[in-house]
Coordinates of C-alpha atoms and ligand atoms in Angstrom, one line a residue:
X193 CA 29.8 -5.4 -17.2
X194 CA 27.0 -7.4 -15.4
X195 CA 23.8 -6.3 -14.2
X196 CA 24.2 -3.8 -11.0
X197 CA 23.9 -5.5 -8.1
X198 CA 21.5 -3.7 -5.6
X199 CA 22.8 -3.0 -2.1
X200 CA 22.3 -1.3 1.1
X201 CA 24.8 0.1 3.1
X202 CA 24.5 -0.2 6.5
X203 CA 27.3 2.2 8.5
X204 CA 27.7 4.3 11.7
X205 CA 30.8 6.3 11.0
X206 CA 32.3 8.6 8.5
X207 CA 31.8 6.0 5.7
X208 CA 35.4 5.8 3.9
X209 CA 34.5 2.2 2.8
X210 CA 31.4 3.4 1.2
X211 CA 33.3 5.9 -0.5
X212 CA 35.8 3.5 -2.0
X213 CA 32.7 1.6 -3.0
X214 CA 30.9 4.6 -5.0
X215 CA 34.4 5.4 -5.9
X216 CA 34.9 2.1 -7.8
X217 CA 31.5 2.3 -9.0
X218 CA 32.4 5.8 -10.4
X219 CA 35.4 4.5 -12.4
X220 CA 33.8 1.7 -13.8
X221 CA 35.3 -0.6 -12.0
X222 CA 32.0 -1.9 -10.0
X223 CA 28.5 -2.7 -11.1
X224 CA 26.3 -1.7 -8.2
X225 CA 23.6 0.5 -7.7
X226 CA 23.4 1.6 -4.0
X227 CA 19.7 1.6 -3.3
X228 CA 19.8 2.5 0.4
X229 CA 22.4 3.7 3.3
X230 CA 21.1 3.5 6.5
X231 CA 22.5 4.5 10.2
X232 CA 21.9 4.4 13.5
X233 CA 23.2 7.8 13.8
X234 CA 21.8 11.0 12.4
X235 CA 25.4 12.3 12.2
X236 CA 27.2 9.5 10.6
X237 CA 29.3 11.3 7.4
X238 CA 28.2 8.2 5.9
X239 CA 24.9 9.9 5.4
X240 CA 26.7 12.8 4.1
X241 CA 28.3 10.9 1.5
X242 CA 25.2 9.1 0.4
X243 CA 23.1 12.3 0.1
X244 CA 26.0 14.1 -2.3
X245 CA 25.9 11.1 -4.4
X246 CA 21.5 11.0 -4.3
X247 CA 21.2 7.7 -2.6
X248 CA 18.2 7.6 -0.5
X249 CA 19.1 7.7 3.0
X250 CA 17.3 6.7 6.3
X251 CA 18.6 7.3 9.8
X252 CA 16.8 5.0 13.0
X253 CA 17.4 6.2 16.6
X254 CA 17.6 3.2 18.9
X255 CA 16.4 5.1 21.3
X256 CA 12.9 5.6 20.1
X257 CA 12.6 1.8 20.4
X258 CA 11.4 -0.2 23.2
X259 CA 13.3 -2.6 22.6
X260 CA 16.5 -3.7 20.7
X261 CA 14.7 -6.1 18.0
X262 CA 12.2 -3.8 17.2
X263 CA 15.2 -1.3 15.8
X264 CA 16.4 -4.2 14.2
X265 CA 13.2 -5.6 13.0
X266 CA 12.5 -1.3 11.6
X267 CA 16.0 -1.4 9.9
X268 CA 15.7 -4.6 7.7
X269 CA 11.8 -3.9 6.8
X270 CA 13.8 -0.8 5.3
X271 CA 16.3 -2.5 3.7
X272 CA 13.7 -5.4 2.3
X273 CA 11.6 -2.4 0.9
X274 CA 14.4 -0.8 -0.8
X275 CA 14.6 -3.6 -2.9
X276 CA 18.3 -4.4 -1.8
X277 CA 19.9 -7.7 -3.0
X278 CA 23.4 -7.3 -0.6
X279 CA 23.2 -6.0 2.8
X280 CA 26.9 -4.4 3.2
X281 CA 27.9 -3.3 7.0
X282 CA 30.7 -1.5 6.5
X283 CA 31.2 0.4 9.7
X284 CA 28.1 -0.3 11.2
X285 CA 28.5 -0.7 15.0
X286 CA 25.2 -2.1 16.5
X287 CA 24.8 -6.0 17.2
X288 CA 21.7 -7.1 15.5
X289 CA 19.3 -9.7 16.4
X290 CA 20.2 -13.2 15.2
X291 CA 16.5 -14.1 14.6
X292 CA 15.4 -10.7 12.4
X293 CA 18.6 -10.9 10.2
X294 CA 18.3 -14.7 9.8
X295 CA 16.7 -14.3 6.2
X296 CA 19.5 -12.7 5.4
X297 CA 22.4 -14.6 6.1
X298 CA 24.3 -15.5 2.6
X299 CA 23.0 -12.2 1.1
X300 CA 24.7 -9.8 4.0
X301 CA 28.6 -9.2 4.5
X302 CA 30.6 -7.4 7.0
X303 CA 34.0 -6.1 7.1
X304 CA 36.2 -6.0 10.1
X305 CA 39.7 -4.8 10.8
X306 CA 41.2 -7.9 11.3
X307 CA 42.3 -11.3 10.2
X308 CA 39.0 -13.5 11.6
X309 CA 38.7 -15.7 13.7
X310 CA 41.5 -13.4 15.2
X311 CA 40.0 -10.6 17.3
X312 CA 36.4 -10.1 17.2
X313 CA 34.6 -7.4 18.2
X314 CA 36.5 -3.7 19.0
X315 CA 39.9 -2.2 19.3
X316 CA 41.4 -5.1 16.6
X317 CA 44.8 -2.9 16.2
X318 CA 45.9 -2.2 19.5
X319 CA 45.1 -6.4 20.3
X320 CA 47.1 -7.6 17.5
X321 CA 49.9 -5.0 18.5
X322 CA 49.9 -5.5 22.1
X323 CA 49.6 -9.6 21.1
X324 CA 53.1 -8.9 19.1
X325 CA 51.7 -9.9 15.8
X326 CA 53.8 -9.1 12.9
X327 CA 51.1 -9.0 10.8
X328 CA 47.4 -7.9 10.6
X329 CA 44.6 -7.3 8.5
X330 CA 41.0 -7.1 7.4
X331 CA 38.0 -9.5 6.8
X332 CA 35.4 -9.6 4.5
X333 CA 32.8 -12.1 5.8
X334 CA 29.4 -13.5 5.5
X335 CA 27.4 -12.2 8.6
X336 CA 25.7 -14.9 10.6
X337 CA 24.0 -14.6 14.3
X338 CA 27.4 -15.0 15.7
X339 CA 29.4 -11.5 16.2
X340 CA 32.2 -11.3 13.8
X341 CA 32.1 -15.3 13.3
X342 CA 30.3 -15.9 10.2
X343 CA 32.3 -17.5 7.2
X344 CA 35.2 -15.6 6.1
X345 CA 35.1 -14.7 2.5
X346 CA 38.8 -12.6 1.5
X347 CA 41.2 -11.1 3.6
X348 CA 43.9 -8.4 3.1
X349 CA 46.9 -8.8 5.4
X350 CA 49.3 -6.2 6.2
X351 CA 52.7 -6.0 8.2
X352 CA 53.0 -4.5 11.2
X353 CA 56.1 -2.7 11.6
X354 CA 58.5 -2.0 15.5
X355 CA 57.1 1.8 14.7
X356 CA 53.7 1.1 14.4
X357 CA 51.0 2.7 16.9
X358 CA 47.4 1.6 16.9
X359 CA 46.6 4.7 14.8
X360 CA 49.7 4.0 12.2
X361 CA 48.2 0.7 11.8
X362 CA 44.5 1.4 11.7
X363 CA 45.2 3.9 8.7
X364 CA 47.4 1.7 6.9
X365 CA 45.0 -1.2 7.0
X366 CA 42.4 1.4 6.1
X367 CA 43.5 1.4 2.4
X368 CA 43.6 -1.8 1.8
X369 CA 40.3 -2.0 3.2
X370 CA 39.1 0.3 0.4
X371 CA 40.6 -2.1 -1.9
X372 CA 39.4 -5.1 -0.5
X373 CA 35.5 -4.2 -0.1
X374 CA 35.2 -3.4 -3.6
X375 CA 36.6 -6.7 -4.5
X376 CA 34.4 -8.6 -2.6
X377 CA 31.5 -6.9 -4.1
X378 CA 32.5 -7.0 -6.9
X379 CA 32.9 -10.9 -7.3
X380 CA 29.2 -11.2 -5.9
X381 CA 27.8 -8.5 -8.3
X382 CA 29.3 -10.8 -10.8
X383 CA 27.6 -13.8 -9.1
X384 CA 31.1 -15.9 -8.6
X385 CA 30.7 -15.9 -5.0
X386 CA 27.9 -17.6 -2.6
X387 CA 27.2 -19.1 0.6
X388 CA 26.8 -22.5 0.1
X389 CA 25.3 -25.4 2.6
X390 CA 27.3 -26.0 5.9
X391 CA 28.3 -22.7 5.8
X392 CA 31.1 -22.8 3.4
X393 CA 32.0 -20.0 0.7
X394 CA 31.5 -21.1 -2.6
X395 CA 33.4 -19.8 -5.8
X396 CA 32.3 -20.3 -9.0
X397 CA 30.3 -23.3 -7.6
X398 CA 33.7 -24.4 -6.0
X399 CA 33.6 -24.5 -1.8
X400 CA 36.8 -22.5 -0.8
X401 CA 39.3 -24.1 1.8
X402 CA 40.6 -20.7 2.6
X403 CA 39.6 -17.3 2.3
X404 CA 40.7 -15.6 -0.8
X405 CA 43.7 -13.1 -0.4
X406 CA 44.0 -9.4 -1.4
X407 CA 47.3 -9.0 -3.7
X408 CA 47.6 -5.1 -4.8
X409 CA 44.1 -4.9 -6.3
X410 CA 42.9 -8.5 -7.5
X411 CA 41.6 -11.7 -5.2
X412 CA 43.3 -14.8 -5.6
X413 CA 42.8 -18.3 -4.4
Ligands
GRF558 C1 36.7 0.1 9.3 O1 38.0 -0.2 9.5 C2 36.5 -1.3 9.1 O2 36.9 -2.3 9.3 C3 34.9 -1.3 10.6 O3 34.8 -0.1 10.5 C4 35.4 1.1 10.1 C5 34.8 1.7 9.1 O4 35.0 2.7 8.7 N1 34.2 -2.3 10.3 P1 34.2 3.2 7.9 O5 33.2 4.5 8.5 O6 34.0 2.7 6.6 O7 35.4 4.7 7.4

């Protein structure tokens, strides 16, 4: 196992992707040391999960800040103070200020429930169904100032069936997200993945020509 990678997880909601990371660590499959779980919602389930796992938490209320970027600056100061080497956005529902996040480009990833570049933003399952897509998926990408627009590292794909509705599709995809995110974090922890020049995703020092694919539990070129 590599030296554990110190990660900070930012989450606004229930935290099932955080739970998947912690479970993979518990099984001895993922060398991470979660140093902080931060949220913009005091009620976030992710915070309760972190507390139960004895991970330091912080909840910042956006309303307590005069300006958006003041919130972001405080958040990133706390993340930096935690000693995190990687920030994982796992259901973090706020748009971050480009200037504030810039020092973290290449050290911050996000999981998004669509096959990017399709369906940036919200309601991705509904939009995939409305478009009549036969396939849907989730992407893990490096975060840049462009919302859901950073270089895609890896994707998991699911078939859309005629019986699917928004809920069934979201639920089926979530199970894949829970394998995708730990798999990507594992390869980052093993120092196999990096963001290279011209925003190219590098695997073992070689630029990827397409996102990695999750097959079963494993990433494939
Ligand atoms: C996931 O669907 C993730 O892709 C999206 O927000 C959701 C977070 O779920 N960015 P959870 O809080 O990890 O359960």
